[in-house]
XYZ file of C-alpha atoms in Angstrom:
472
model
C 131.223 178.894 31.743
C 132.730 176.863 34.617
C 134.820 173.873 33.608
C 134.913 170.704 35.305
C 137.384 168.406 34.264
C 137.392 164.479 35.058
C 140.683 162.856 35.011
C 140.564 159.007 34.608
C 137.719 156.743 33.603
C 137.646 154.159 36.288
C 134.744 152.756 38.229
C 134.604 156.071 40.247
C 134.540 158.544 37.467
C 132.123 156.563 35.186
C 129.457 157.267 37.868
C 130.774 160.741 38.121
C 130.027 161.538 34.607
C 126.770 160.033 34.669
C 125.562 161.761 37.722
C 127.163 165.143 36.606
C 125.045 164.928 33.397
C 121.842 164.865 35.616
C 123.049 167.480 38.124
C 123.952 170.089 35.167
C 121.569 169.273 32.411
C 119.807 172.664 33.247
C 122.856 174.489 33.806
C 124.943 173.701 30.572
C 125.232 177.467 29.629
C 127.251 177.788 33.186
C 128.909 174.501 33.448
C 131.040 172.188 31.150
C 132.466 168.784 31.576
C 135.478 167.270 29.948
C 136.853 163.776 30.387
C 140.472 163.078 30.242
C 141.546 159.382 29.639
C 144.543 157.359 28.548
C 142.674 154.643 27.230
C 139.161 154.514 25.460
C 138.057 151.567 27.434
C 137.780 150.889 31.126
C 137.836 147.173 32.301
C 135.524 146.496 35.356
C 137.817 144.882 37.614
C 135.205 142.926 39.462
C 134.395 140.761 36.460
C 137.899 140.433 35.220
C 138.529 137.061 36.931
C 135.258 135.952 35.339
C 136.538 137.017 32.024
C 139.874 135.196 32.460
C 137.871 132.129 33.143
C 135.962 132.628 29.986
C 132.625 132.973 31.792
C 132.330 136.397 30.031
C 133.628 137.846 26.664
C 136.163 140.462 26.969
C 133.556 143.008 25.811
C 131.222 141.943 28.510
C 133.502 143.690 31.072
C 134.332 146.967 29.063
C 133.047 150.281 29.718
C 133.446 152.524 26.409
C 134.456 155.821 27.608
C 133.965 157.844 24.352
C 130.237 157.037 23.976
C 129.696 157.520 27.845
C 131.465 161.025 27.498
C 129.316 161.872 24.526
C 125.986 160.922 26.439
C 127.247 162.947 29.395
C 127.706 166.019 27.223
C 131.358 165.971 27.936
C 134.457 166.981 25.786
C 136.602 163.780 25.195
C 140.504 164.023 25.496
C 142.343 160.847 25.060
C 145.829 161.221 26.505
C 147.727 160.171 29.831
C 148.019 162.800 32.673
C 151.759 163.284 33.685
C 151.249 165.911 36.264
C 148.566 167.731 38.124
C 149.587 171.398 39.101
C 147.090 172.313 41.736
C 148.702 175.690 42.314
C 148.050 176.773 38.814
C 144.955 174.696 38.003
C 146.718 173.003 35.370
C 146.934 169.510 34.049
C 149.913 168.353 32.017
C 149.328 165.710 29.338
C 151.536 163.006 27.899
C 150.846 164.405 24.277
C 152.544 167.744 25.221
C 149.318 169.745 26.067
C 148.193 171.473 29.024
C 144.612 171.881 30.125
C 143.182 174.538 32.605
C 140.531 173.381 35.164
C 138.082 175.052 37.514
C 137.271 171.840 39.448
C 138.877 168.542 39.092
C 137.647 164.785 39.801
C 140.654 162.503 39.659
C 140.191 158.706 39.445
C 143.589 157.525 38.031
C 143.791 153.964 39.940
C 147.007 152.260 40.885
C 149.919 150.322 39.327
C 151.431 146.828 40.110
C 152.946 146.773 43.676
C 156.452 145.749 43.922
C 157.224 146.406 40.271
C 160.422 148.255 40.743
C 161.835 146.173 43.680
C 161.798 142.430 42.150
C 163.717 141.804 39.245
C 162.137 140.105 36.422
C 158.520 141.239 36.962
C 158.219 143.183 33.722
C 160.368 141.018 31.603
C 158.891 137.706 32.382
C 155.478 137.739 34.258
C 151.854 138.753 33.383
C 150.895 141.487 35.786
C 147.303 142.438 36.684
C 147.784 146.084 36.851
C 147.009 148.091 34.753
C 144.188 145.829 34.278
C 143.419 147.166 30.616
C 146.436 145.541 29.559
C 145.791 141.851 31.255
C 143.475 140.419 28.920
C 145.523 141.236 25.747
C 148.617 139.798 27.429
C 146.690 136.559 28.334
C 145.360 135.919 24.662
C 148.835 136.679 23.147
C 150.596 134.475 25.565
C 148.231 131.556 25.184
C 148.597 131.748 21.338
C 152.344 131.675 21.546
C 152.270 128.616 23.930
C 149.944 126.838 21.708
C 152.081 127.654 18.575
C 155.107 126.312 20.250
C 153.253 123.051 21.697
C 153.838 124.061 25.272
C 151.466 123.200 28.072
C 151.590 126.197 30.581
C 152.752 125.792 34.235
C 151.375 128.710 36.096
C 153.027 130.232 39.255
C 150.691 133.081 40.744
C 152.608 135.470 42.971
C 150.290 136.996 45.488
C 147.393 135.283 47.386
C 145.042 138.103 48.126
C 141.600 138.125 46.435
C 142.875 138.956 43.069
C 145.698 136.319 43.014
C 143.499 133.716 44.430
C 140.711 134.225 41.872
C 143.183 134.454 39.094
C 144.789 131.115 40.144
C 141.354 129.329 39.915
C 140.767 131.453 36.586
C 143.770 130.275 34.813
C 143.268 126.790 35.882
C 139.512 126.797 34.175
C 140.589 128.558 31.065
C 143.937 126.998 30.252
C 142.876 123.460 31.248
C 140.001 123.848 28.727
C 142.292 125.662 26.045
C 144.975 123.384 26.096
C 142.996 120.095 26.437
C 144.509 118.722 29.584
C 144.776 119.711 33.350
C 147.453 122.545 33.729
C 149.349 122.922 36.885
C 148.818 126.084 38.844
C 150.698 127.304 42.091
C 149.597 129.955 44.323
C 152.230 131.683 46.540
C 151.233 133.180 49.772
C 152.876 135.577 51.717
C 151.430 134.332 55.033
C 150.523 130.920 56.331
C 147.332 130.860 54.263
C 145.940 132.867 51.192
C 143.830 136.130 51.995
C 145.680 136.875 55.118
C 143.363 139.812 56.028
C 140.249 137.651 55.722
C 138.431 135.853 58.633
C 139.633 132.199 59.047
C 136.459 130.557 57.993
C 136.632 132.256 54.663
C 140.470 131.164 54.376
C 139.367 127.735 55.133
C 136.705 127.483 52.664
C 138.872 129.123 49.983
C 141.713 126.653 50.622
C 139.248 123.861 50.269
C 138.153 125.088 46.906
C 141.741 125.780 45.611
C 142.444 122.154 46.779
C 139.474 120.704 45.168
C 140.871 122.247 41.976
C 144.213 120.674 42.314
C 146.028 123.992 42.834
C 149.016 123.804 44.993
C 149.426 126.373 47.873
C 152.863 127.521 48.863
C 152.923 129.473 52.016
C 155.479 132.060 53.658
C 156.705 133.139 50.078
C 158.626 136.448 49.608
C 159.782 136.533 45.943
C 163.311 137.628 45.331
C 163.408 137.224 41.347
C 161.263 136.102 38.604
C 162.692 134.299 35.360
C 161.372 133.090 32.124
C 161.212 129.702 33.758
C 161.107 129.640 37.446
C 160.175 132.066 40.368
C 163.020 132.325 43.033
C 162.228 133.116 46.593
C 164.299 134.888 49.346
C 164.435 131.719 51.352
C 166.049 129.732 48.463
C 162.962 128.061 47.267
C 162.590 127.764 43.405
C 159.354 127.165 41.576
C 159.465 126.211 37.943
C 157.016 127.536 35.518
C 156.519 129.016 32.104
C 153.851 131.646 33.196
C 154.420 133.739 36.247
C 151.580 135.873 37.403
C 152.348 139.005 39.353
C 149.054 139.779 41.457
C 150.351 141.592 44.529
C 148.171 144.626 45.045
C 148.505 148.184 44.403
C 151.127 151.034 44.277
C 150.622 154.635 43.407
C 150.754 155.916 39.960
C 153.622 158.142 38.888
C 151.554 160.836 38.310
C 150.629 161.089 42.196
C 154.228 161.948 43.366
C 154.988 164.188 40.108
C 151.781 166.330 41.319
C 151.969 168.994 43.875
C 148.717 167.795 45.773
C 149.391 166.819 49.332
C 149.971 163.162 49.802
C 149.399 160.524 52.486
C 150.848 156.927 52.329
C 151.900 157.617 48.777
C 148.460 158.618 47.573
C 146.509 161.821 47.167
C 145.238 162.852 50.730
C 141.698 163.644 50.786
C 139.189 164.501 53.619
C 135.673 163.035 54.284
C 134.245 165.059 51.455
C 136.790 163.112 49.064
C 138.329 166.580 48.664
C 142.150 167.243 48.380
C 143.368 168.459 51.756
C 145.969 170.971 49.819
C 143.654 171.969 47.120
C 139.962 172.255 47.779
C 138.917 172.466 43.946
C 140.167 168.962 43.559
C 138.083 165.710 44.411
C 139.484 162.274 44.052
C 138.259 158.746 44.661
C 139.150 155.037 43.871
C 142.711 153.347 44.229
C 144.461 156.873 43.960
C 143.607 158.122 47.420
C 144.109 157.923 51.158
C 141.368 159.248 53.232
C 142.897 161.103 56.263
C 140.701 160.039 58.869
C 140.740 156.164 57.804
C 144.538 156.118 57.184
C 144.950 153.769 60.041
C 142.138 151.693 59.834
C 141.625 148.630 57.791
C 139.267 150.385 55.328
C 138.504 151.442 52.861
C 140.954 149.281 50.918
C 141.798 149.455 47.239
C 138.766 147.687 45.915
C 136.317 148.536 43.446
C 133.494 148.404 45.804
C 134.600 151.528 47.459
C 135.285 153.318 43.990
C 131.805 152.528 42.890
C 130.070 154.149 46.049
C 132.621 157.114 46.052
C 131.519 158.233 42.494
C 128.000 159.809 43.371
C 129.382 161.622 46.299
C 132.119 163.148 44.240
C 129.648 164.311 41.477
C 127.250 165.947 44.136
C 130.337 167.716 45.854
C 131.723 168.855 42.520
C 128.432 170.661 41.888
C 128.027 171.972 45.340
C 131.459 173.343 45.612
C 130.897 175.451 42.355
C 127.609 176.589 43.800
C 129.226 177.484 47.186
C 126.822 175.008 48.830
C 127.595 172.621 51.873
C 129.453 169.356 50.745
C 128.173 165.786 51.253
C 130.416 163.379 53.591
C 131.284 160.017 52.332
C 131.241 157.384 55.068
C 133.020 154.214 53.694
C 131.555 150.930 54.804
C 133.469 148.724 57.449
C 132.734 145.691 55.413
C 131.223 144.552 52.227
C 129.725 141.395 50.750
C 132.808 139.917 49.254
C 132.222 137.581 46.430
C 135.137 135.539 44.785
C 134.538 133.408 41.756
C 135.870 129.844 41.432
C 136.243 129.613 37.669
C 133.213 127.164 36.974
C 129.919 129.284 37.613
C 130.411 128.997 41.344
C 131.739 131.461 44.064
C 132.488 131.899 47.427
C 130.894 134.785 49.495
C 131.397 136.223 52.935
C 129.611 138.666 55.198
C 128.790 139.078 58.811
C 131.273 136.225 59.869
C 129.640 133.643 57.678
C 131.012 132.257 54.426
C 128.876 130.534 51.741
C 129.477 128.895 48.560
C 127.811 127.547 45.361
C 126.155 128.322 42.108
C 123.767 130.771 43.626
C 126.521 132.826 45.005
C 127.945 133.116 41.430
C 124.426 133.841 40.095
C 124.215 136.548 42.581
C 127.598 137.888 41.952
C 126.723 138.003 38.080
C 123.665 139.843 38.643
C 125.518 142.613 40.878
C 128.184 143.014 38.484
C 126.070 143.057 35.268
C 123.827 145.521 37.029
C 126.724 147.770 37.182
C 127.866 147.308 33.565
C 124.406 148.041 32.090
C 124.515 151.656 33.405
C 127.255 152.594 30.681
C 126.232 150.110 28.012
C 125.864 152.535 24.918
C 122.737 150.472 23.939
C 121.162 151.800 27.129
C 122.164 155.477 26.628
C 121.255 155.903 22.972
C 118.624 154.612 20.995
C 119.702 152.284 18.262
C 123.177 152.787 19.030
C 124.571 150.086 16.619
C 123.081 151.851 13.583
C 122.397 155.561 14.856
C 125.497 155.747 17.108
C 124.945 158.978 19.091
C 121.985 160.393 17.246
C 119.323 159.873 19.822
C 120.561 160.110 23.354
C 118.239 158.410 25.871
C 117.623 160.240 29.265
C 118.849 157.236 31.536
C 120.233 158.557 34.629
C 120.018 155.314 36.654
C 122.859 154.687 38.916
C 124.383 151.692 40.800
C 121.761 150.022 43.562
C 118.728 151.587 41.450
C 116.657 148.473 40.255
C 115.951 148.263 36.742
C 112.194 147.888 35.856
C 112.762 144.342 34.655
C 114.291 143.193 38.303
C 111.961 145.427 40.317
C 109.004 143.106 40.611
C 111.059 140.174 41.492
C 113.334 142.109 44.195
C 109.990 143.466 45.811
C 108.359 139.960 45.671
C 111.500 138.376 47.527
C 111.884 141.335 49.974
C 108.127 140.856 51.016
C 108.620 137.204 51.518
C 112.090 137.847 53.447
C 110.687 140.532 55.853
C 107.954 137.885 56.954
C 110.633 134.915 57.236
C 111.767 133.398 60.282
C 115.638 133.250 61.193
C 115.746 129.755 61.000
C 114.417 129.395 57.479
C 116.691 132.309 56.479
C 119.766 130.334 57.876
C 118.805 127.258 56.138
C 118.480 128.983 52.959
C 121.787 130.544 53.191
C 123.431 127.093 54.040
C 121.776 125.343 51.004
C 123.327 122.807 48.781
C 126.029 124.211 46.550
C 124.134 123.074 43.626
C 121.128 125.686 44.279
C 120.947 128.480 41.782
C 118.163 130.761 43.106
C 119.898 133.954 44.669
C 117.369 136.701 44.738
C 115.639 135.385 48.020
C 119.243 134.741 49.613
C 120.375 138.312 48.225
C 117.377 139.853 50.089
C 118.054 137.805 53.329
C 121.653 139.136 53.361
C 120.149 142.785 53.037
C 117.821 142.441 55.948
C 120.738 141.101 57.991
C 122.541 144.309 57.149
C 119.684 146.200 58.765
C 118.473 144.274 61.465
C 121.128 143.241 64.103
C 119.051 140.911 66.232
C 117.459 139.189 63.447
C 120.909 138.734 61.726
C 122.243 137.216 65.042
C 119.539 134.508 64.748
C 120.202 133.677 61.239
C 123.780 133.092 61.869
C 122.936 130.649 64.781
C 120.746 128.675 62.387
C 123.453 128.779 59.413
C 124.883 125.187 59.306
C 126.567 124.452 55.835
C 128.056 121.273 55.230
C 130.905 122.447 53.196
C 132.511 125.018 55.789
C 133.087 126.156 59.136
C 129.889 127.855 60.605
C 131.061 131.206 61.571
C 134.066 133.402 62.307
C 135.153 133.338 65.975
């Protein structure tokens, strides 16, 4: 029996597990699957700011990995990995065990950037990575503050997508929890938040931050974090009692401790998401650098890429074992970026236009829940709450595959949109922020993806009242 080992239970490998179950279900006498994970729960990062805002319960954004492993007919090992030794096909575990593999699928994520360079991060701040730790830390912190009668004053270090969303999330959560408006300050490395985003997106986000009374400080490089302030290298000091560190990704220690070829500090992979030094190892998510894209602006360390990589890795693992041609992964140059604002509204960006409102949040919520439902034990096992693993359901649905409930609505909207004039489509996207209907608008964005001329005409007719019309 050939053994395939899945290391890490992030966004990528959750899909790897599910698709592997489908691909090898008639070959279980030939292939076996094992999941190794340091945590029984994987949090979906796309919904984390919404959970911080209390728009979701914590359990809404959890993938429970053991039920998924059982459904996938995979063995389950809960331990951190300390080293991958490709030369001997060995994985070293923190619990002291070693395991041998034939093929490996690695999705170990990343850790907080700058944690070793800036004094005080670990002692005094709430860090966004690993994301499994953040929600318990927040709940512990707010109870301590409440018990001491302290109203939080928050400084968020890092004004990328994560830091910007979290600034609005903490504003919403703690203003409600403490019964009065809390102070939140967002520190940007550049002259504005979201320095890698188009200017119209940055302007719209700054407008939303200002509307929520969140102060933006620019050109900030943090020197040190204390319990009561954040100190910058230029001498500026910002008093606070809750510093948040949200500065992006750095490689996990296990990456450097392993003997796989690396690039820019991460596992180096080719276009098949295959290790360039050990062809029986595939990897995805934050822990990789694609060698042909290393000097391009994408793929970034974003969950949207990890989600797309999972099915490719699963297919390539099986193809490799069967000595068949591998499938190439072509990362998208851009994606539908959606950022919640903490109050059941969101900002979206694609095709050089930015849009905002309740419908954008509804659309984001629909997309995120469509991902989470794939791994809900109640959709993998019949009567899971009472029977647990007794009756598995053959539910092989993957992301982007519509459920029966949503299929009818989607088809009706698609038919309407494919008869729609660009002027009407542009007006629908530029609607009042209080509008909630999103299915039509999602299909408009989908058609814009495939039809360049139609897209250009839609953009010409996109004239929102709340933001610049399009990126230059």
